[in-house]
Short mmCIF file of C-alpha atoms in Angstrom, two decimals:
data_model
loop_
_atom_site.label_atom_id
_atom_site.label_comp_id
_atom_site.label_asym_id
_atom_site.label_seq_id
_atom_site.Cartn_x
_atom_site.Cartn_y
_atom_site.Cartn_z
CA MET K 5 -36.77 6.88 -3.72
CA LYS K 6 -37.56 9.94 -1.05
CA LEU K 7 -34.71 12.06 -0.20
CA ASN K 8 -33.30 11.39 3.17
CA GLN K 9 -34.69 7.67 3.34
CA THR K 10 -32.28 4.78 4.14
CA THR K 11 -32.14 1.87 1.83
CA THR K 12 -30.70 -1.59 2.91
CA LEU K 13 -28.73 -3.59 0.43
CA ASP K 14 -28.35 -7.27 1.07
CA ALA K 15 -25.32 -8.21 -1.21
CA SER K 16 -22.34 -10.52 -1.04
CA ILE K 17 -19.52 -9.03 -1.93
CA TYR K 18 -16.55 -10.61 0.09
CA SER K 19 -14.93 -13.49 -1.31
CA GLY K 20 -13.92 -16.52 0.69
CA TRP K 21 -10.95 -18.42 0.87
CA LEU K 22 -10.86 -22.32 -0.41
CA ALA K 23 -8.38 -24.21 1.48
CA LEU K 24 -7.15 -27.61 -0.22
CA PHE K 25 -5.81 -30.75 1.29
CA SER K 26 -4.75 -33.58 -0.83
CA PRO K 27 -1.97 -36.21 -0.19
CA ILE K 28 -1.62 -36.47 -4.19
CA GLU K 29 -0.70 -33.47 -6.40
CA ILE K 30 -3.68 -32.21 -8.22
CA GLN K 31 -5.17 -29.67 -10.50
CA VAL K 32 -8.49 -27.74 -9.69
CA PHE K 33 -10.65 -26.22 -12.17
CA ASP K 34 -13.48 -23.79 -11.34
CA GLY K 35 -15.71 -24.81 -14.55
CA LYS K 36 -12.65 -24.44 -17.29
CA ARG K 37 -10.73 -22.07 -15.37
CA LEU K 38 -7.70 -23.56 -13.67
CA LEU K 39 -7.17 -22.33 -9.97
CA ARG K 40 -3.78 -21.23 -8.84
CA PHE K 41 -3.44 -22.03 -5.10
CA ASP K 42 -1.03 -19.85 -2.82
CA GLU K 43 1.67 -21.29 -0.80
CA ARG K 44 -0.71 -22.39 1.76
CA ASN K 45 -2.56 -24.08 -0.55
CA ARG K 46 -5.56 -21.77 -0.65
CA VAL K 47 -7.26 -19.64 -3.24
CA MET K 48 -9.61 -16.91 -3.28
CA LEU K 49 -13.18 -17.79 -4.51
CA SER K 50 -16.38 -15.34 -4.98
CA PRO K 51 -19.09 -16.62 -3.08
CA GLY K 52 -21.70 -18.71 -4.26
CA ARG K 53 -22.08 -22.17 -5.73
CA HIS K 54 -18.86 -23.47 -7.38
CA GLU K 55 -18.50 -27.11 -9.53
CA LEU K 56 -14.85 -27.78 -9.33
CA ARG K 57 -13.30 -30.54 -10.97
CA PHE K 58 -10.02 -32.17 -9.60
CA SER K 59 -7.62 -33.93 -11.67
CA ASN K 60 -4.27 -35.81 -11.35
CA ARG K 61 -3.76 -37.16 -15.27
CA THR K 62 -0.88 -39.32 -14.55
CA LEU K 63 -2.54 -41.20 -11.93
CA GLY K 64 -5.81 -41.36 -13.49
CA TYR K 65 -7.98 -39.20 -10.83
CA GLU K 66 -10.81 -37.29 -11.77
CA GLU K 67 -13.70 -36.55 -9.26
CA ARG K 68 -16.27 -33.27 -9.57
CA ARG K 69 -17.66 -31.53 -6.67
CA VAL K 70 -20.08 -28.92 -5.90
CA ILE K 71 -19.26 -26.26 -3.11
CA GLN K 72 -20.79 -23.46 -1.81
CA MET K 73 -18.55 -20.53 -0.71
CA LYS K 74 -19.52 -18.03 2.08
CA PRO K 75 -18.68 -14.38 1.71
CA GLY K 76 -15.35 -13.74 4.05
CA GLU K 77 -15.18 -17.16 5.17
CA GLU K 78 -12.81 -20.12 4.80
CA THR K 79 -13.83 -23.40 3.45
CA ALA K 80 -11.54 -26.42 3.92
CA LEU K 81 -11.94 -29.22 1.35
CA ASN K 82 -10.01 -32.72 1.94
CA VAL K 83 -9.65 -34.82 -1.31
CA VAL K 84 -9.31 -38.44 -0.51
CA PRO K 85 -7.95 -40.43 -3.80
CA PRO K 86 -9.59 -43.57 -4.22
CA LYS K 87 -7.38 -47.08 -3.35
CA SER K 88 -6.20 -49.13 -5.84
CA THR K 89 -4.74 -52.90 -5.91
CA ILE K 90 -1.49 -54.11 -6.64
CA SER K 91 -0.98 -57.95 -7.83
CA VAL K 92 2.44 -59.40 -7.91
CA SER K 93 3.47 -62.91 -9.44
CA THR K 94 7.29 -64.36 -9.95
CA SER K 95 8.77 -67.06 -11.98
CA VAL K 96 10.11 -68.30 -8.92
CA PRO K 97 8.78 -67.90 -4.93
CA ALA K 98 9.59 -64.64 -3.48
CA GLU K 99 8.74 -62.70 -0.27
CA VAL K 100 6.92 -59.18 -1.55
CA TRP K 101 7.44 -56.03 0.13
CA ILE K 102 5.48 -52.80 -0.46
CA ASP K 103 6.64 -49.55 0.78
CA GLY K 104 8.50 -51.36 3.32
CA THR K 105 5.88 -53.62 4.74
CA ARG K 106 5.91 -57.38 4.11
CA VAL K 107 2.82 -58.19 2.39
CA GLY K 108 3.20 -61.96 1.59
CA GLU K 109 4.88 -64.56 -0.80
CA THR K 110 3.98 -64.80 -4.45
CA PRO K 111 1.55 -64.71 -5.95
CA VAL K 112 0.01 -61.40 -4.12
CA VAL K 113 -3.36 -60.66 -5.22
CA ASP K 114 -5.14 -57.44 -5.38
CA TRP K 115 -3.44 -55.91 -2.29
CA PRO K 116 -4.95 -52.51 -1.54
CA VAL K 117 -2.64 -49.41 -1.95
CA GLU K 118 -3.08 -45.59 -2.05
CA ILE K 119 -2.66 -44.40 -5.52
CA GLY K 120 0.79 -42.83 -6.34
CA THR K 121 4.36 -43.87 -6.49
CA ARG K 122 5.22 -47.11 -4.43
CA GLU K 123 8.41 -49.18 -3.97
CA ILE K 124 8.10 -53.07 -4.60
CA VAL K 125 10.85 -55.49 -3.22
CA LEU K 126 10.80 -59.01 -4.09
CA ARG K 127 13.10 -61.08 -1.96
CA GLY K 128 13.79 -64.85 -3.10
CA ALA K 129 17.04 -65.74 -5.18
CA GLY K 130 18.39 -62.37 -4.15
CA GLU K 131 16.53 -59.10 -4.09
CA HIS K 132 14.72 -57.08 -6.67
CA ARG K 133 13.79 -53.28 -6.37
CA MET K 134 11.27 -51.50 -8.55
CA THR K 135 9.61 -48.35 -8.37
CA VAL K 136 5.80 -48.22 -9.77
CA THR K 137 3.12 -46.19 -10.04
CA ALA K 138 -0.27 -47.37 -8.86
CA THR K 139 -3.13 -45.41 -10.76
CA VAL K 140 -6.80 -45.92 -10.03
CA ALA K 141 -6.47 -48.88 -12.41
CA PRO K 142 -5.44 -52.32 -10.81
CA LEU K 143 -1.70 -52.91 -11.11
CA ARG K 144 -0.59 -56.11 -12.12
CA LEU K 145 3.43 -57.19 -12.28
CA ASP K 146 4.57 -60.49 -13.74
CA VAL K 147 8.73 -60.55 -12.55
CA ASP K 148 11.01 -63.05 -13.81
CA LEU K 149 12.94 -63.71 -11.19
CA SER K 150 15.10 -65.98 -13.23
CA ALA K 151 16.80 -63.37 -15.02
CA PRO K 152 19.48 -61.15 -13.51
CA ALA K 153 18.16 -57.84 -12.36
CA ARG K 154 18.97 -54.98 -14.68
CA PRO K 155 20.75 -52.04 -12.45
CA GLY K 156 18.26 -49.26 -11.34
CA ALA K 157 15.36 -51.85 -11.63
#
């Protein structure tokens, strides 16, 4: 290089923000590193390609995505977990309510639901309430309504 000569350097030195939107609680890994999001659900990442893994072990949810971070920009990422199904059968006929919505009479087969905590109410000979966790695996409930309901069930 000669003295008094101008040289241009093209380098991406500014990080960018990843903003995450998810209806369920998830952990996000960049390679093997667990990302720590701020109170606005954002994290700063270096520019370039990132292989992200989203995980919620309790719900059986796992997804991988590749993103391209641009220097100084915010990248919004929406996580849409897969739906699951709930099937309910009972020892005597009953109405089935899931999260406050009447879905029919037993048996209810493969009713689509979001993964996460769901409230099931069975109305027949009395009312039986239960809170269940719908995971990515289909949930099957076989409820004996001839037995008295347990407190808190």
